[in-house]
Coordinates of C-alpha atoms in Angstrom, one line a residue:
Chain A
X1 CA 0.0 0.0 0.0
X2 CA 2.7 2.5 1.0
X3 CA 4.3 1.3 -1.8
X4 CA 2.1 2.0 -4.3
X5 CA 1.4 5.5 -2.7
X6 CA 4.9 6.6 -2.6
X7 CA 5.2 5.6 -6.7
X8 CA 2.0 7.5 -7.7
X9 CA 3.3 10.9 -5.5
X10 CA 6.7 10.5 -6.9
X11 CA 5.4 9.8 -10.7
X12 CA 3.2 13.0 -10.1
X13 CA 5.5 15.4 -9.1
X14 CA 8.3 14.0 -11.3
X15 CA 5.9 14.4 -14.1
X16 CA 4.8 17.9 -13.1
X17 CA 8.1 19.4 -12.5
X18 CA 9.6 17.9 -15.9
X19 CA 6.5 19.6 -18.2
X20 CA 7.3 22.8 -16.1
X21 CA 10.7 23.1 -16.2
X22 CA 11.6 21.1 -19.6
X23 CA 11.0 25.3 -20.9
X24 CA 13.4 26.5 -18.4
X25 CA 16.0 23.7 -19.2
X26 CA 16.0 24.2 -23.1
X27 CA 16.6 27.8 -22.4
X28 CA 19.3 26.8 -19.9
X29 CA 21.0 24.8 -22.7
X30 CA 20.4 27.6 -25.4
X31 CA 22.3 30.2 -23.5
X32 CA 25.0 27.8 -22.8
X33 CA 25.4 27.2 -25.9
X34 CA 25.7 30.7 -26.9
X35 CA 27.7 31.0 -24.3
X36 CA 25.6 34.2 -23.0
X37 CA 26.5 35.9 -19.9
X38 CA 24.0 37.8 -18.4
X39 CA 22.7 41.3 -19.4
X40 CA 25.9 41.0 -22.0
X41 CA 25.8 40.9 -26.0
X42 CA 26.0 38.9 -28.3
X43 CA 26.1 38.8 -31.9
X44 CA 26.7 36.2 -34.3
X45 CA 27.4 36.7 -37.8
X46 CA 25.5 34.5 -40.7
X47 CA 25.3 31.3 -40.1
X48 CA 28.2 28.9 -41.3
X49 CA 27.3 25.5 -42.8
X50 CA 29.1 23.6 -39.7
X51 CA 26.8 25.8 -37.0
X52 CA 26.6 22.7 -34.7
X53 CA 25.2 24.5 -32.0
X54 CA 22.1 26.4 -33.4
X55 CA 18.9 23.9 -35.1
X56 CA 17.9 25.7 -38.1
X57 CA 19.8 28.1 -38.7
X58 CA 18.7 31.3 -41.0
X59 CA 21.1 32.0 -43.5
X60 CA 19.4 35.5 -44.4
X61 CA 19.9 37.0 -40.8
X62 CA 21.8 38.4 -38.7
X63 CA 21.1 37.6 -34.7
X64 CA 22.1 39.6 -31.9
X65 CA 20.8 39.6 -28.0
X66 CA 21.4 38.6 -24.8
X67 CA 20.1 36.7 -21.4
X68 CA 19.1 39.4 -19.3
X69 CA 18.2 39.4 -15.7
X70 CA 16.0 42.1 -14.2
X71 CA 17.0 41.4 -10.6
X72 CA 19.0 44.4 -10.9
X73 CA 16.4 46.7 -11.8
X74 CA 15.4 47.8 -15.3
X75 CA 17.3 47.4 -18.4
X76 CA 17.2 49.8 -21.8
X77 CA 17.9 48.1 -25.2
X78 CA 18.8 50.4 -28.3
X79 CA 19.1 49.0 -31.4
X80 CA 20.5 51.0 -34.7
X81 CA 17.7 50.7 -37.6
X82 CA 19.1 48.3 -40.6
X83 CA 17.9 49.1 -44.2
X84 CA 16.1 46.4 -44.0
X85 CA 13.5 44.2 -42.0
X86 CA 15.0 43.9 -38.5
X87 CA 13.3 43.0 -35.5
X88 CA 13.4 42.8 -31.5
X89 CA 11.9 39.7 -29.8
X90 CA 11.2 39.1 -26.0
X91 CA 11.4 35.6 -24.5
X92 CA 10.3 35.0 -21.0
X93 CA 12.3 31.8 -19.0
X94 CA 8.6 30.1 -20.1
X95 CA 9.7 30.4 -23.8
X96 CA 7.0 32.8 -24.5
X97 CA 7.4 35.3 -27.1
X98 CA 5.7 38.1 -25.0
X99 CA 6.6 40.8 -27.0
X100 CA 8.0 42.0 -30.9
X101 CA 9.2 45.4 -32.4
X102 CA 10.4 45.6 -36.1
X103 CA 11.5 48.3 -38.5
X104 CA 7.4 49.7 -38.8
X105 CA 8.1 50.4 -35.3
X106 CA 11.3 52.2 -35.5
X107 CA 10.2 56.0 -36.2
X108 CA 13.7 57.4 -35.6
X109 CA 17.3 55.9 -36.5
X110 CA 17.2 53.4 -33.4
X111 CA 14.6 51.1 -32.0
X112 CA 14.9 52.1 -27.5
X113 CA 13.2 49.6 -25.3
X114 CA 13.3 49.9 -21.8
X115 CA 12.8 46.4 -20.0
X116 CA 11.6 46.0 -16.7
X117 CA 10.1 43.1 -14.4
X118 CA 6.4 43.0 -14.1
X119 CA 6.9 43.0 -10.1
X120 CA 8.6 46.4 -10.5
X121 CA 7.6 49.4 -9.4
X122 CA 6.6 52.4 -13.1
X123 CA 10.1 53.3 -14.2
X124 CA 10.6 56.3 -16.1
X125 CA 11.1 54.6 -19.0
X126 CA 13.2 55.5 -22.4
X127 CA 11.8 54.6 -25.4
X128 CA 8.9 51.8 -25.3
X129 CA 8.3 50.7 -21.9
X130 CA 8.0 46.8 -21.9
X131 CA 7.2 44.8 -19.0
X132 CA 9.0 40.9 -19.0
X133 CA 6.9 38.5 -17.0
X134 CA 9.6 36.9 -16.0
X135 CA 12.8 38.4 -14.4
X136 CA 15.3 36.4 -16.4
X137 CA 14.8 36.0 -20.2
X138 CA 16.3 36.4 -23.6
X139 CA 16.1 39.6 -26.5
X140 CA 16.7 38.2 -29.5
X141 CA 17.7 41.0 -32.8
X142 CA 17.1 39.3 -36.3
X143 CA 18.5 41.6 -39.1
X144 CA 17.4 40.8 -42.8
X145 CA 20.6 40.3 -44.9
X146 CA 19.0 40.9 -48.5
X147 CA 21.9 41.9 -50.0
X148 CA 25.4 40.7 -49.1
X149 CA 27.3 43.6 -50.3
X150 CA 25.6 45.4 -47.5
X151 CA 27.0 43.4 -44.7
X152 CA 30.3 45.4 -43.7
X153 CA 27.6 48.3 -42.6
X154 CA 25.3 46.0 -40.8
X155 CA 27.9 44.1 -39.1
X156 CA 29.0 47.9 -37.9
X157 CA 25.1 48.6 -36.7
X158 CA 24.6 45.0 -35.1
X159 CA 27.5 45.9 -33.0
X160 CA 26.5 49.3 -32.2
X161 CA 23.2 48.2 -30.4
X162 CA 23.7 49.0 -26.4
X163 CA 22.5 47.3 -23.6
X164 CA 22.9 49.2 -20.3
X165 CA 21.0 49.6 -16.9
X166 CA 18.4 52.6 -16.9
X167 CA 20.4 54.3 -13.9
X168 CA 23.6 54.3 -15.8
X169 CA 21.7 55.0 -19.3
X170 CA 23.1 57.8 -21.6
X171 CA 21.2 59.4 -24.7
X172 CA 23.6 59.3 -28.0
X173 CA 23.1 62.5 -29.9
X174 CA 20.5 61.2 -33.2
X175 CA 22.7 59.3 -36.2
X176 CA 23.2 62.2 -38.7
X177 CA 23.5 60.0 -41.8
X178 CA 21.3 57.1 -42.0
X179 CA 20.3 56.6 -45.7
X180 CA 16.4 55.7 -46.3
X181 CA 15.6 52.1 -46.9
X182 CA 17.3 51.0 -50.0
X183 CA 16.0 48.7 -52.9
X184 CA 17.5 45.2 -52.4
X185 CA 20.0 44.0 -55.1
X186 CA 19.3 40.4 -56.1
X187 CA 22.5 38.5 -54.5
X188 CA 22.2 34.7 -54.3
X189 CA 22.7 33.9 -50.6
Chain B
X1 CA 12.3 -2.1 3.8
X2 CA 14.2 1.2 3.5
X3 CA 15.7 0.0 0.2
X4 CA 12.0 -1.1 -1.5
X5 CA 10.7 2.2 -0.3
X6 CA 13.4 3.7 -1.9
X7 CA 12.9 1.7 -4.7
X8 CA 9.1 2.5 -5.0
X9 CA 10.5 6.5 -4.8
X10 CA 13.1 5.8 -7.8
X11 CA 10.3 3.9 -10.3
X12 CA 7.6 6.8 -9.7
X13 CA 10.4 9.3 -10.6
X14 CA 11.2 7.2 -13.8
X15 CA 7.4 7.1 -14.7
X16 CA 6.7 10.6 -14.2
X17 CA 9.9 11.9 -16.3
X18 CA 8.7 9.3 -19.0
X19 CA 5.0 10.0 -19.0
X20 CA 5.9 13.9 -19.7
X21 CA 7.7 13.0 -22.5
X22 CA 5.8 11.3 -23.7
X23 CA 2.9 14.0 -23.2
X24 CA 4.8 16.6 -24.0
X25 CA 5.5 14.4 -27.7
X26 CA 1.8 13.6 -28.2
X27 CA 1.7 18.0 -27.3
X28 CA 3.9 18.6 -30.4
X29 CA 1.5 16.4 -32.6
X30 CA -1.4 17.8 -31.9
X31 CA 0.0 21.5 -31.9
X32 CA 1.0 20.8 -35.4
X33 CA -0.9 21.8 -38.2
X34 CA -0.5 20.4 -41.4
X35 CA -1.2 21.7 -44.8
X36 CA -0.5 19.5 -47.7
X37 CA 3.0 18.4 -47.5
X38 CA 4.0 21.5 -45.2
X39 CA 3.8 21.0 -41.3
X40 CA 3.5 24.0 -39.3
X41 CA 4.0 24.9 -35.1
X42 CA 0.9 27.6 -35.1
X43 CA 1.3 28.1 -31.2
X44 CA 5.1 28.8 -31.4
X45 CA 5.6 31.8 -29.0
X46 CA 2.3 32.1 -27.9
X47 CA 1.0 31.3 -24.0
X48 CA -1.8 28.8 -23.8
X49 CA -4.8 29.7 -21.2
X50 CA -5.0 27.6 -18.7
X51 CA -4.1 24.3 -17.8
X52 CA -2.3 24.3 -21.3
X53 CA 0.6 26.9 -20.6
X54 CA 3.1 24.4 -19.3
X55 CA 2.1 21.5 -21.8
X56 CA 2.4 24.1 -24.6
X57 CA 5.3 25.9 -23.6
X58 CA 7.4 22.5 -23.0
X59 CA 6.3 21.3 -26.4
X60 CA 7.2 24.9 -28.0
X61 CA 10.8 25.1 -26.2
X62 CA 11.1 21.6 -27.7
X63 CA 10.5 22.2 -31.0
X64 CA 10.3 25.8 -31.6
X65 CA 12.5 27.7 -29.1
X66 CA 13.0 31.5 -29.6
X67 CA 10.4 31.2 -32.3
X68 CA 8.3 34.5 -33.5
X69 CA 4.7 34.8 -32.7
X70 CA 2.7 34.1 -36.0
X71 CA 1.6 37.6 -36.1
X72 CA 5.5 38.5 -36.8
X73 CA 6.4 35.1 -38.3
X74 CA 5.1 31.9 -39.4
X75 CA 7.6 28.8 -40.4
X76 CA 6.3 25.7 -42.6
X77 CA 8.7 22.9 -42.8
X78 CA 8.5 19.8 -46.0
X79 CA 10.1 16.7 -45.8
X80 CA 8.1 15.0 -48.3
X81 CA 6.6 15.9 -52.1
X82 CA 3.7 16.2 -52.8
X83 CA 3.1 12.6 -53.3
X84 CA 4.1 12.3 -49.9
X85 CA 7.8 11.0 -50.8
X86 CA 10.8 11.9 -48.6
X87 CA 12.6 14.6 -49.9
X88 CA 16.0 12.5 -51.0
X89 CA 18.6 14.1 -52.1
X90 CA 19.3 11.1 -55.1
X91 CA 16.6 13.0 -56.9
X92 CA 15.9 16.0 -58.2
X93 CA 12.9 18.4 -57.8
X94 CA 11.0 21.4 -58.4
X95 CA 9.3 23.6 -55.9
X96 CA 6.7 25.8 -57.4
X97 CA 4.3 28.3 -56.4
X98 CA 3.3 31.8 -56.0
X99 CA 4.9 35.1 -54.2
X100 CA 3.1 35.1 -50.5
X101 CA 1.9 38.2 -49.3
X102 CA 4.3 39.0 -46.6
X103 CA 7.1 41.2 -45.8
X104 CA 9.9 38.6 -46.3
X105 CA 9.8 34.7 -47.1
X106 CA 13.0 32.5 -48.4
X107 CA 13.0 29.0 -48.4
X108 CA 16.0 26.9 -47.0
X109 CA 17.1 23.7 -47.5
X110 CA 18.8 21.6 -43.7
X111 CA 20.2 18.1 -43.8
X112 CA 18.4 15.2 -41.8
X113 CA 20.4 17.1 -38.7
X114 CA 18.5 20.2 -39.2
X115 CA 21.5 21.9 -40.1
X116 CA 22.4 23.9 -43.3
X117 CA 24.0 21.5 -45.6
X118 CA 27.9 22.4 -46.2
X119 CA 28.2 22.6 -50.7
X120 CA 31.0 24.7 -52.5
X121 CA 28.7 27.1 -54.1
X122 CA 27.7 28.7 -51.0
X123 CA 23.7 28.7 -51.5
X124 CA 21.6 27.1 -48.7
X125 CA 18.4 29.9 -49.6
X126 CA 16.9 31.8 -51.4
X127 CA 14.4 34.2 -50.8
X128 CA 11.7 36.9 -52.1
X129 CA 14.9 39.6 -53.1
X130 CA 16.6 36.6 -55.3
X131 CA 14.1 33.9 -56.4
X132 CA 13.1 35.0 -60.5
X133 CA 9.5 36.1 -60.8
X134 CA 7.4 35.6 -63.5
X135 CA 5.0 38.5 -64.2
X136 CA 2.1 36.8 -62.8
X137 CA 4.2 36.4 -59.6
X138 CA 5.0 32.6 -59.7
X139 CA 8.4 30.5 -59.3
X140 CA 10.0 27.6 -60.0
X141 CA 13.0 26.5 -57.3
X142 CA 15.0 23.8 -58.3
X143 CA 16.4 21.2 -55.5
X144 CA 19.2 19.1 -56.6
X145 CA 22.6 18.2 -55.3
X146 CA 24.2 19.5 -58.5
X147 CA 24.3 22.7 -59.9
X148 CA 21.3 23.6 -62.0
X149 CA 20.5 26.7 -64.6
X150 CA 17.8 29.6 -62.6
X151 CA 16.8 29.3 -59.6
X152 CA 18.4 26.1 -57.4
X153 CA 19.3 25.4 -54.1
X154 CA 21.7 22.1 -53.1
X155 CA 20.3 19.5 -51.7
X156 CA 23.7 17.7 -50.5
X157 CA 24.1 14.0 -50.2
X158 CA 21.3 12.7 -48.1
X159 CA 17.8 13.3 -46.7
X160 CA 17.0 17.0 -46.5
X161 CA 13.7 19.4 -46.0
X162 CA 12.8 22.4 -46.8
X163 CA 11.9 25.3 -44.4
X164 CA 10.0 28.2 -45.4
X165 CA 10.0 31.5 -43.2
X166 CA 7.4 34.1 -44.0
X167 CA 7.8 37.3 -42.2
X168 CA 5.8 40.2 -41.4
X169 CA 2.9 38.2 -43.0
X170 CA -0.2 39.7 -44.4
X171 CA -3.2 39.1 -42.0
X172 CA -5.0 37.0 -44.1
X173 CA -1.9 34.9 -44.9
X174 CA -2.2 33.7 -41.1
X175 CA -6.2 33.6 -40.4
X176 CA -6.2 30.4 -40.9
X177 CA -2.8 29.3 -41.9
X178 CA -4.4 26.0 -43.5
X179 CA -6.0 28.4 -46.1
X180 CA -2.4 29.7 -47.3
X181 CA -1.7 28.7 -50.9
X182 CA 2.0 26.8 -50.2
X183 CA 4.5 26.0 -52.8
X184 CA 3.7 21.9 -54.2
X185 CA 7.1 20.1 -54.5
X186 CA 7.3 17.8 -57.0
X187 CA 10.0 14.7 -58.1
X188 CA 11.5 15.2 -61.2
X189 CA 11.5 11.8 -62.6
X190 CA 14.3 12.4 -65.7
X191 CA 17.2 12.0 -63.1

């Protein structure tokens, strides 16, 4: 009897606490594998053929992002505009894609975001204010590569997007030469 | 008796790590839609009501992990033709169909691995900037492992499928998704 008792509590829990943290673990595993530290950057350029790491990969984009972890405080995100589709995703430790900005967003020459933990108190927030359920997470940048012979300039703007605390944040002065979205040149990728 | 109790304690653990894998398989099957010889993950990214959420999000971080919402991106993956053939890389074939109404789309082709397949010529995509339209906005892609005239993409020396990102999607491209006209694959049966 106490047998069969202990089993059944020890299949439910184990059962239970493997559906709820298998989310947790993958994410776990992805930032080892990126090898991202958190609230630090990272950027990878377009996916080699031998990526053993990443499933998938795209080869038409470039990624940046990082692990962040709000148990700081709040966090602001600034990312340069590319010529082309580019985008800012936000993953809470549940793997939920909570929130999304792309270019239609981005009215000026950079997409700001400042991130801050739902159990936070209103910050005074620069750019779009977005809330992260979760205090630990991932922002994920995905820049179109359209046309290859732009890549020196948007390797230059993927590693110009910042990533600082909102008490330690400092406005750059607006980018004074930002050409307008150009026409994609047909490149095989 | 402190070793059976144990014992009883180390089975239940086994069962219960087992049975959510196994539930959280059976999740990723029935969160799939699929739509001829395209599958698609419709709930990638999104956070089930409910009871769902951690079924859902375990089956997401399995098989679609840092996935966009469908509003921002939707992903259709082929590993058959349309006959319902695995794709094989011993023949050639022709994917054809019509420019989506999206922002971006490209289709590219991964080994059996899921990774891009290594080839001298550097191609593993192509995508709406680069794939030839004709004026009525169709295309014809050709898969083969050796270099082909238009519009081809190599298929390497095995297995391989073909994924197809869509970005920024119109809203009627994703309302349903299983109303999308895809792309048919076909066998070219002259090789």
């Amino acid at each position: 009897m106490i047998h069969g008792a202990l089993f059944g509590l020890s299949a439910l829990l184990s059962h239970v606490v493997t559906v709820r943290g298998l989310p947790r673990v993958m994410t776990q595993l992805a930032r080892w594998k990126l090898g991202a530290k958190p609230n630090q950057l990272y950027h990878q350029d377009l996916p080699p053929a031998e990526t053993a790491s990443i499933v998938k990969p795209c080869p038409d984009l470039l990624y940046s992002g990082c692990y962040y972890d709000l148990a700081a405080g709040p966090l602001v995100f600034e990312v340069p505009r590319q010529d082309d589709y580019f985008s800012v995703a936000g993953y809470a430790s549940d793997t939920t894609a909570y929130f999304v900005r792309d270019d239609v967003d981005c009215e000026g020459d950079r997409l700001t975001l400042t991130l801050s933990h739902a159990s936070s108190r209103a910050v005074d927030a620069v750019g779009a204010w977005i809330v992260s359920p979760s205090r630990t997470g991932f922002l994920i940048v995905r820049a179109l590569v359209s046309d290859r012979t732009q890549l020196p300039r948007m390797r230059e703007r993927q590693r110009a997007i910042r990533l600082q605390a909102l008490a330690d944040f400092t406005a750059l002065p607006p980018s004074p030469a930002l050409p307008l979205r150009s026409a994609a040149a047909p490149v095989a990728s | 008796m402190m070793f059976t109790l144990l014992g009883s304690v180390c089975l239940g653990t086994v069962a219960g790590v087992a049975s959510a894998l196994v539930s959280v398989k059976v999740a990723t099957r029935t969160l799939t839609l699929r739509h001829g010889n395209w599958r698609t993950f419709a709930e990638a990214g999104t956070r089930a009501p409910g009871w769902k959420l951690n079924l859902q999000s375990a089956a997401v971080a399995v098989v679609g992990l840092f996935a966009l919402r469908k509003e921002e991106a939707v992903y259709f993956t082929a590993d058959h033709d349309q006959l319902g053939r695995p794709l094989d890389s011993s023949y050639d074939y022709e994917l054809c169909g019509r420019a989506l109404p999206a922002r971006w789309w490209s289709f590219t082709v991964y080994g059996p691995d899921n990774r891009l397949i290594a080839n001298e010529w550097d191609r593993y995509s192509l995508h709406h900037g680069n794939i030839t339209l004709s004026p009525d906005g169709s295309y014809r892609v050709l898969l083969a492992r050796r270099p082909q005239g238009g519009d081809w993409i190599p298929t390497g020396k095995r297995k391989f499928n073909v994924f197809l990102r869509v970005f920024g999607p119109a809203s009627e491209l994703i309302d349903p998704l299983t109303e999308l006209s895809l792309p048919v694959i076909r066998r070219l049966e002259t090789t």
